[in-house]
PDB file of N, CA and C in Angstrom:
ATOM      1  N   MET A  21     -11.148   1.578   3.149  1.00 71.00           N
ATOM      2  CA  MET A  21     -11.440   1.220   1.768  1.00 71.00           C
ATOM      3  C   MET A  21     -11.628   2.126   0.426  1.00 71.00           C
ATOM      4  N   HIS A  22     -12.677   2.834   0.952  1.00 82.00           N
ATOM      5  CA  HIS A  22     -12.489   4.243   0.254  1.00 82.00           C
ATOM      6  C   HIS A  22     -11.913   5.489   0.255  1.00 82.00           C
ATOM      7  N   THR A  23     -10.595   5.155   0.608  1.00 85.00           N
ATOM      8  CA  THR A  23     -10.009   6.080   1.194  1.00 85.00           C
ATOM      9  C   THR A  23      -8.954   6.143  -0.528  1.00 85.00           C
ATOM     10  N   LYS A  24      -8.667   7.699  -1.087  1.00 91.00           N
ATOM     11  CA  LYS A  24      -8.579   7.400  -2.153  1.00 91.00           C
ATOM     12  C   LYS A  24      -6.554   7.262  -2.124  1.00 91.00           C
ATOM     13  N   TRP A  25      -6.375   6.765  -3.488  1.00 95.00           N
ATOM     14  CA  TRP A  25      -5.221   6.475  -3.120  1.00 95.00           C
ATOM     15  C   TRP A  25      -4.142   7.621  -3.934  1.00 95.00           C
ATOM     16  N   SER A  26      -2.888   7.778  -3.837  1.00 94.00           N
ATOM     17  CA  SER A  26      -2.064   8.902  -3.963  1.00 94.00           C
ATOM     18  C   SER A  26      -2.275   9.135  -5.694  1.00 94.00           C
ATOM     19  N   LYS A  27      -2.497   7.922  -6.609  1.00 96.00           N
ATOM     20  CA  LYS A  27      -2.079   8.439  -7.917  1.00 96.00           C
ATOM     21  C   LYS A  27      -3.283   6.879  -8.148  1.00 96.00           C
ATOM     22  N   PRO A  28      -4.100   7.751  -8.918  1.00 97.00           N
ATOM     23  CA  PRO A  28      -5.068   6.499  -9.700  1.00 97.00           C
ATOM     24  C   PRO A  28      -4.830   5.684 -10.732  1.00 97.00           C
ATOM     25  N   VAL A  29      -5.336   4.495 -10.585  1.00 98.00           N
ATOM     26  CA  VAL A  29      -4.530   3.679 -11.743  1.00 98.00           C
ATOM     27  C   VAL A  29      -5.512   3.355 -12.960  1.00 98.00           C
ATOM     28  N   LEU A  30      -4.837   3.349 -14.010  1.00 97.00           N
ATOM     29  CA  LEU A  30      -6.039   3.400 -15.177  1.00 97.00           C
ATOM     30  C   LEU A  30      -5.824   2.028 -15.906  1.00 97.00           C
ATOM     31  N   VAL A  31      -6.560   1.490 -15.892  1.00 97.00           N
ATOM     32  CA  VAL A  31      -6.688   0.092 -16.412  1.00 97.00           C
ATOM     33  C   VAL A  31      -7.848  -0.243 -17.588  1.00 97.00           C
ATOM     34  N   ALA A  32      -7.711  -0.838 -18.709  1.00 96.00           N
ATOM     35  CA  ALA A  32      -8.484  -1.088 -19.540  1.00 96.00           C
ATOM     36  C   ALA A  32      -9.105  -2.583 -19.510  1.00 96.00           C
ATOM     37  N   LEU A  33     -10.049  -2.283 -19.099  1.00 93.00           N
ATOM     38  CA  LEU A  33     -11.009  -3.590 -18.064  1.00 93.00           C
ATOM     39  C   LEU A  33     -11.690  -4.356 -19.765  1.00 93.00           C
ATOM     40  N   GLU A  34     -12.276  -3.439 -20.516  1.00 87.00           N
ATOM     41  CA  GLU A  34     -13.179  -4.105 -21.374  1.00 87.00           C
ATOM     42  C   GLU A  34     -12.259  -4.248 -22.948  1.00 87.00           C
ATOM     43  N   GLU A  35     -11.684  -3.078 -23.166  1.00 84.00           N
ATOM     44  CA  GLU A  35     -10.561  -3.061 -24.566  1.00 84.00           C
ATOM     45  C   GLU A  35      -9.801  -2.255 -24.625  1.00 84.00           C
ATOM     46  N   PRO A  36      -8.709  -2.338 -24.805  1.00 82.00           N
ATOM     47  CA  PRO A  36      -7.406  -1.779 -24.922  1.00 82.00           C
ATOM     48  C   PRO A  36      -7.706  -0.302 -25.387  1.00 82.00           C
ATOM     49  N   GLY A  37      -7.464   1.239 -24.272  1.00 86.00           N
ATOM     50  CA  GLY A  37      -7.364   2.035 -24.707  1.00 86.00           C
ATOM     51  C   GLY A  37      -8.560   2.497 -24.250  1.00 86.00           C
ATOM     52  N   ASN A  38      -9.592   1.695 -23.559  1.00 92.00           N
ATOM     53  CA  ASN A  38     -10.548   2.216 -22.841  1.00 92.00           C
ATOM     54  C   ASN A  38     -10.772   1.986 -21.381  1.00 92.00           C
ATOM     55  N   TYR A  39      -9.806   3.507 -20.726  1.00 96.00           N
ATOM     56  CA  TYR A  39      -9.527   3.173 -19.543  1.00 96.00           C
ATOM     57  C   TYR A  39     -10.801   3.503 -18.683  1.00 96.00           C
ATOM     58  N   THR A  40     -10.593   2.845 -17.463  1.00 96.00           N
ATOM     59  CA  THR A  40     -11.596   3.195 -16.255  1.00 96.00           C
ATOM     60  C   THR A  40     -10.465   3.367 -15.123  1.00 96.00           C
ATOM     61  N   SER A  41     -10.690   4.477 -14.302  1.00 97.00           N
ATOM     62  CA  SER A  41     -10.134   5.004 -13.638  1.00 97.00           C
ATOM     63  C   SER A  41     -10.196   4.326 -12.049  1.00 97.00           C
ATOM     64  N   ILE A  42      -9.510   3.528 -11.733  1.00 97.00           N
ATOM     65  CA  ILE A  42      -9.383   3.052 -10.124  1.00 97.00           C
ATOM     66  C   ILE A  42      -8.660   3.705  -9.046  1.00 97.00           C
ATOM     67  N   GLU A  43      -9.286   4.257  -8.107  1.00 97.00           N
ATOM     68  CA  GLU A  43      -8.862   5.733  -7.329  1.00 97.00           C
ATOM     69  C   GLU A  43      -8.732   4.632  -5.714  1.00 97.00           C
ATOM     70  N   THR A  44      -9.358   3.846  -5.336  1.00 97.00           N
ATOM     71  CA  THR A  44      -9.578   3.130  -4.064  1.00 97.00           C
ATOM     72  C   THR A  44      -9.402   1.935  -3.995  1.00 97.00           C
ATOM     73  N   THR A  45      -9.406   1.230  -2.794  1.00 97.00           N
ATOM     74  CA  THR A  45      -9.192  -0.519  -2.399  1.00 97.00           C
ATOM     75  C   THR A  45     -10.499  -0.995  -3.073  1.00 97.00           C
ATOM     76  N   GLN A  46     -11.485  -0.123  -2.564  1.00 96.00           N
ATOM     77  CA  GLN A  46     -13.012  -0.950  -2.854  1.00 96.00           C
ATOM     78  C   GLN A  46     -13.293  -1.163  -4.361  1.00 96.00           C
ATOM     79  N   ALA A  47     -12.565   0.023  -5.286  1.00 97.00           N
ATOM     80  CA  ALA A  47     -12.827  -0.146  -6.541  1.00 97.00           C
ATOM     81  C   ALA A  47     -12.189  -1.099  -6.825  1.00 97.00           C
ATOM     82  N   ALA A  48     -10.577  -1.172  -6.537  1.00 97.00           N
ATOM     83  CA  ALA A  48     -10.048  -2.408  -7.182  1.00 97.00           C
ATOM     84  C   ALA A  48     -10.605  -3.485  -6.719  1.00 97.00           C
ATOM     85  N   SER A  49     -11.120  -4.101  -5.276  1.00 97.00           N
ATOM     86  CA  SER A  49     -11.498  -5.425  -5.601  1.00 97.00           C
ATOM     87  C   SER A  49     -12.887  -5.599  -6.066  1.00 97.00           C
ATOM     88  N   TRP A  50     -14.157  -4.619  -6.439  1.00 96.00           N
ATOM     89  CA  TRP A  50     -14.879  -4.826  -7.359  1.00 96.00           C
ATOM     90  C   TRP A  50     -14.384  -5.036  -8.832  1.00 96.00           C
ATOM     91  N   ALA A  51     -13.626  -4.159  -9.436  1.00 97.00           N
ATOM     92  CA  ALA A  51     -12.911  -4.698 -10.510  1.00 97.00           C
ATOM     93  C   ALA A  51     -12.494  -5.932 -10.710  1.00 97.00           C
ATOM     94  N   MET A  52     -11.557  -6.211  -9.818  1.00 97.00           N
ATOM     95  CA  MET A  52     -10.844  -7.869  -9.763  1.00 97.00           C
ATOM     96  C   MET A  52     -12.106  -8.901  -9.529  1.00 97.00           C
ATOM     97  N   ILE A  53     -13.065  -8.504  -8.546  1.00 96.00           N
ATOM     98  CA  ILE A  53     -13.918 -10.022  -8.638  1.00 96.00           C
ATOM     99  C   ILE A  53     -15.111  -9.607  -9.777  1.00 96.00           C
ATOM    100  N   GLU A  54     -15.578  -8.260 -10.156  1.00 95.00           N
ATOM    101  CA  GLU A  54     -16.653  -8.202 -11.285  1.00 95.00           C
ATOM    102  C   GLU A  54     -15.925  -8.332 -12.839  1.00 95.00           C
ATOM    103  N   ASP A  55     -15.182  -7.929 -12.941  1.00 93.00           N
ATOM    104  CA  ASP A  55     -14.425  -7.492 -14.286  1.00 93.00           C
ATOM    105  C   ASP A  55     -13.263  -7.970 -15.051  1.00 93.00           C
ATOM    106  N   TRP A  56     -12.740  -8.690 -14.248  1.00 96.00           N
ATOM    107  CA  TRP A  56     -11.094  -9.549 -14.303  1.00 96.00           C
ATOM    108  C   TRP A  56     -11.426 -10.443 -15.305  1.00 96.00           C
ATOM    109  N   PRO A  57     -10.133 -10.328 -15.902  1.00 94.00           N
ATOM    110  CA  PRO A  57      -9.927 -11.121 -17.520  1.00 94.00           C
ATOM    111  C   PRO A  57      -9.990 -12.767 -17.377  1.00 94.00           C
ATOM    112  N   VAL A  58      -9.590 -13.088 -16.225  1.00 93.00           N
ATOM    113  CA  VAL A  58      -8.769 -14.205 -15.472  1.00 93.00           C
ATOM    114  C   VAL A  58      -9.415 -14.164 -14.185  1.00 93.00           C
ATOM    115  N   GLU A  59      -9.731 -15.470 -13.930  1.00 92.00           N
ATOM    116  CA  GLU A  59     -10.016 -16.191 -12.323  1.00 92.00           C
ATOM    117  C   GLU A  59      -8.932 -16.834 -11.533  1.00 92.00           C
ATOM    118  N   ASP A  60      -7.846 -17.067 -12.106  1.00 92.00           N
ATOM    119  CA  ASP A  60      -6.738 -17.536 -11.256  1.00 92.00           C
ATOM    120  C   ASP A  60      -5.300 -17.092 -11.287  1.00 92.00           C
ATOM    121  N   GLY A  61      -4.779 -16.787 -10.967  1.00 96.00           N
ATOM    122  CA  GLY A  61      -3.656 -16.126 -10.668  1.00 96.00           C
ATOM    123  C   GLY A  61      -2.903 -15.768  -9.290  1.00 96.00           C
ATOM    124  N   ASP A  62      -1.566 -15.793  -9.020  1.00 97.00           N
ATOM    125  CA  ASP A  62      -1.096 -15.766  -7.588  1.00 97.00           C
ATOM    126  C   ASP A  62      -1.074 -14.438  -7.487  1.00 97.00           C
ATOM    127  N   ALA A  63      -0.669 -13.315  -8.517  1.00 98.00           N
ATOM    128  CA  ALA A  63      -0.880 -11.832  -7.870  1.00 98.00           C
ATOM    129  C   ALA A  63      -2.268 -11.592  -7.925  1.00 98.00           C
ATOM    130  N   LEU A  64      -3.699 -11.883  -8.591  1.00 98.00           N
ATOM    131  CA  LEU A  64      -4.656 -11.621  -8.150  1.00 98.00           C
ATOM    132  C   LEU A  64      -5.242 -12.123  -6.729  1.00 98.00           C
ATOM    133  N   ASP A  65      -4.942 -13.402  -6.191  1.00 97.00           N
ATOM    134  CA  ASP A  65      -4.882 -13.641  -5.197  1.00 97.00           C
ATOM    135  C   ASP A  65      -4.164 -13.074  -3.933  1.00 97.00           C
ATOM    136  N   GLN A  66      -3.002 -12.721  -4.095  1.00 98.00           N
ATOM    137  CA  GLN A  66      -2.580 -11.819  -3.357  1.00 98.00           C
ATOM    138  C   GLN A  66      -3.415 -10.545  -3.254  1.00 98.00           C
ATOM    139  N   ALA A  67      -3.833  -9.812  -4.699  1.00 98.00           N
ATOM    140  CA  ALA A  67      -4.146  -8.512  -4.401  1.00 98.00           C
ATOM    141  C   ALA A  67      -5.677  -8.363  -3.425  1.00 98.00           C
ATOM    142  N   LEU A  68      -6.466  -9.492  -3.790  1.00 97.00           N
ATOM    143  CA  LEU A  68      -7.597  -9.913  -3.385  1.00 97.00           C
ATOM    144  C   LEU A  68      -7.401  -9.746  -1.742  1.00 97.00           C
ATOM    145  N   LEU A  69      -6.468 -10.665  -1.284  1.00 97.00           N
ATOM    146  CA  LEU A  69      -6.023 -10.586   0.228  1.00 97.00           C
ATOM    147  C   LEU A  69      -5.172  -9.568   1.052  1.00 97.00           C
ATOM    148  N   VAL A  70      -4.933  -8.854   0.107  1.00 97.00           N
ATOM    149  CA  VAL A  70      -4.530  -7.250   0.412  1.00 97.00           C
ATOM    150  C   VAL A  70      -5.736  -6.560   0.515  1.00 97.00           C
ATOM    151  N   CYS A  71      -6.348  -6.234  -0.168  1.00 97.00           N
ATOM    152  CA  CYS A  71      -7.671  -5.438  -0.383  1.00 97.00           C
ATOM    153  C   CYS A  71      -8.485  -5.893   0.957  1.00 97.00           C
ATOM    154  N   ALA A  72      -8.773  -7.290   1.413  1.00 96.00           N
ATOM    155  CA  ALA A  72      -9.187  -7.621   2.348  1.00 96.00           C
ATOM    156  C   ALA A  72      -8.586  -6.756   3.687  1.00 96.00           C
ATOM    157  N   ALA A  73      -6.995  -6.763   3.649  1.00 97.00           N
ATOM    158  CA  ALA A  73      -6.555  -6.725   4.681  1.00 97.00           C
ATOM    159  C   ALA A  73      -6.420  -5.095   5.123  1.00 97.00           C
ATOM    160  N   VAL A  74      -6.845  -4.202   4.352  1.00 96.00           N
ATOM    161  CA  VAL A  74      -6.615  -2.872   4.166  1.00 96.00           C
ATOM    162  C   VAL A  74      -8.275  -2.706   4.686  1.00 96.00           C
ATOM    163  N   GLY A  75      -9.269  -3.224   4.518  1.00 92.00           N
ATOM    164  CA  GLY A  75     -10.690  -3.260   5.038  1.00 92.00           C
ATOM    165  C   GLY A  75     -10.660  -3.680   6.641  1.00 92.00           C
ATOM    166  N   SER A  76      -9.600  -4.421   6.711  1.00 94.00           N
ATOM    167  CA  SER A  76      -9.398  -4.756   8.302  1.00 94.00           C
ATOM    168  C   SER A  76      -8.629  -3.822   9.053  1.00 94.00           C
ATOM    169  N   GLY A  77      -7.799  -2.940   8.426  1.00 94.00           N
ATOM    170  CA  GLY A  77      -7.129  -1.970   9.282  1.00 94.00           C
ATOM    171  C   GLY A  77      -5.336  -3.058   8.964  1.00 94.00           C
ATOM    172  N   LYS A  78      -5.480  -3.863   8.463  1.00 96.00           N
ATOM    173  CA  LYS A  78      -3.987  -4.414   8.861  1.00 96.00           C
ATOM    174  C   LYS A  78      -3.005  -3.906   7.776  1.00 96.00           C
ATOM    175  N   LYS A  79      -3.518  -3.688   6.659  1.00 97.00           N
ATOM    176  CA  LYS A  79      -2.447  -2.889   5.333  1.00 97.00           C
ATOM    177  C   LYS A  79      -3.136  -1.867   5.004  1.00 97.00           C
ATOM    178  N   LYS A  80      -2.238  -0.949   4.323  1.00 96.00           N
ATOM    179  CA  LYS A  80      -2.436   0.858   3.906  1.00 96.00           C
ATOM    180  C   LYS A  80      -3.101   0.338   2.851  1.00 96.00           C
ATOM    181  N   PRO A  81      -3.991   1.278   2.013  1.00 96.00           N
ATOM    182  CA  PRO A  81      -4.468   1.729   0.769  1.00 96.00           C
ATOM    183  C   PRO A  81      -3.380   1.579  -0.390  1.00 96.00           C
ATOM    184  N   GLU A  82      -2.265   2.279   0.016  1.00 96.00           N
ATOM    185  CA  GLU A  82      -0.870   1.942  -0.868  1.00 96.00           C
ATOM    186  C   GLU A  82      -0.780   0.583  -1.223  1.00 96.00           C
ATOM    187  N   ASP A  83      -0.891  -0.242  -0.224  1.00 97.00           N
ATOM    188  CA  ASP A  83      -0.230  -1.616  -0.335  1.00 97.00           C
ATOM    189  C   ASP A  83      -1.457  -2.450  -1.614  1.00 97.00           C
ATOM    190  N   ALA A  84      -2.303  -1.552  -1.125  1.00 97.00           N
ATOM    191  CA  ALA A  84      -3.752  -2.314  -2.265  1.00 97.00           C
ATOM    192  C   ALA A  84      -3.227  -2.084  -3.923  1.00 97.00           C
ATOM    193  N   ARG A  85      -2.558  -0.384  -3.790  1.00 98.00           N
ATOM    194  CA  ARG A  85      -2.417  -0.136  -4.978  1.00 98.00           C
ATOM    195  C   ARG A  85      -1.251  -0.761  -5.889  1.00 98.00           C
ATOM    196  N   ARG A  86      -0.397  -1.266  -4.850  1.00 98.00           N
ATOM    197  CA  ARG A  86       0.571  -1.913  -5.718  1.00 98.00           C
ATOM    198  C   ARG A  86       0.120  -3.395  -5.985  1.00 98.00           C
ATOM    199  N   ALA A  87      -0.535  -3.796  -5.164  1.00 98.00           N
ATOM    200  CA  ALA A  87      -0.797  -5.505  -5.520  1.00 98.00           C
ATOM    201  C   ALA A  87      -1.813  -5.489  -6.544  1.00 98.00           C
ATOM    202  N   PHE A  88      -2.501  -4.444  -6.398  1.00 98.00           N
ATOM    203  CA  PHE A  88      -3.844  -4.351  -8.103  1.00 98.00           C
ATOM    204  C   PHE A  88      -2.991  -4.178  -9.387  1.00 98.00           C
ATOM    205  N   VAL A  89      -1.719  -3.384  -9.062  1.00 98.00           N
ATOM    206  CA  VAL A  89      -0.650  -3.177 -10.702  1.00 98.00           C
ATOM    207  C   VAL A  89      -0.740  -4.482 -10.902  1.00 98.00           C
ATOM    208  N   ALA A  90       0.153  -5.478  -9.878  1.00 98.00           N
ATOM    209  CA  ALA A  90       0.764  -6.289 -10.216  1.00 98.00           C
ATOM    210  C   ALA A  90      -0.172  -7.019 -10.573  1.00 98.00           C
ATOM    211  N   ALA A  91      -1.614  -7.770 -10.113  1.00 98.00           N
ATOM    212  CA  ALA A  91      -2.413  -8.331 -10.932  1.00 98.00           C
ATOM    213  C   ALA A  91      -2.928  -7.814 -11.996  1.00 98.00           C
ATOM    214  N   ALA A  92      -2.946  -6.406 -12.529  1.00 97.00           N
ATOM    215  CA  ALA A  92      -3.314  -5.896 -14.029  1.00 97.00           C
ATOM    216  C   ALA A  92      -2.067  -6.437 -14.877  1.00 97.00           C
ATOM    217  N   LEU A  93      -1.008  -6.498 -14.443  1.00 97.00           N
ATOM    218  CA  LEU A  93       0.536  -6.963 -15.028  1.00 97.00           C
ATOM    219  C   LEU A  93       0.056  -8.556 -15.533  1.00 97.00           C
ATOM    220  N   GLU A  94      -0.247  -9.277 -14.337  1.00 97.00           N
ATOM    221  CA  GLU A  94      -0.335 -10.541 -14.443  1.00 97.00           C
ATOM    222  C   GLU A  94      -1.490 -11.165 -15.294  1.00 97.00           C
ATOM    223  N   ALA A  95      -2.494 -10.387 -15.465  1.00 96.00           N
ATOM    224  CA  ALA A  95      -3.605 -10.454 -16.431  1.00 96.00           C
ATOM    225  C   ALA A  95      -3.705 -10.355 -17.729  1.00 96.00           C
ATOM    226  N   GLY A  96      -2.313  -9.402 -17.876  1.00 95.00           N
ATOM    227  CA  GLY A  96      -1.933  -9.161 -19.478  1.00 95.00           C
ATOM    228  C   GLY A  96      -2.809  -7.522 -19.728  1.00 95.00           C
ATOM    229  N   LEU A  97      -3.350  -7.095 -18.668  1.00 95.00           N
ATOM    230  CA  LEU A  97      -4.431  -5.631 -19.151  1.00 95.00           C
ATOM    231  C   LEU A  97      -3.458  -4.600 -19.319  1.00 95.00           C
ATOM    232  N   ASP A  98      -3.973  -3.601 -20.089  1.00 94.00           N
ATOM    233  CA  ASP A  98      -3.458  -2.247 -20.377  1.00 94.00           C
ATOM    234  C   ASP A  98      -3.763  -1.443 -19.382  1.00 94.00           C
ATOM    235  N   ILE A  99      -2.488  -0.642 -18.622  1.00 95.00           N
ATOM    236  CA  ILE A  99      -2.914  -0.037 -17.737  1.00 95.00           C
ATOM    237  C   ILE A  99      -1.518   1.120 -17.603  1.00 95.00           C
ATOM    238  N   LYS A 100      -2.085   2.442 -17.287  1.00 95.00           N
ATOM    239  CA  LYS A 100      -1.186   3.036 -16.719  1.00 95.00           C
ATOM    240  C   LYS A 100      -1.275   3.659 -15.183  1.00 95.00           C
ATOM    241  N   ALA A 101      -0.259   3.228 -14.568  1.00 88.00           N
ATOM    242  CA  ALA A 101       0.076   3.390 -13.280  1.00 88.00           C
ATOM    243  C   ALA A 101       1.188   4.437 -13.056  1.00 88.00           C
TER     244      ALA A 101
END
């Protein structure tokens, strides 16, 4: 969960252009649970499941990164991946 991703994802959680750097699966999980602008979505649900699978060793951190990007796009967030 604390392993840094190969490349951080910059996501504007509060306002466009004000980016937060998400570099680990744990940071992605927290962002989706605490700061996400929507509560429902297929990509969001999948990303949370993938993050949990990384924590239990069933998925790789890069899988979580890809799922996080998909969830951010689904939510309409301004990102730089």
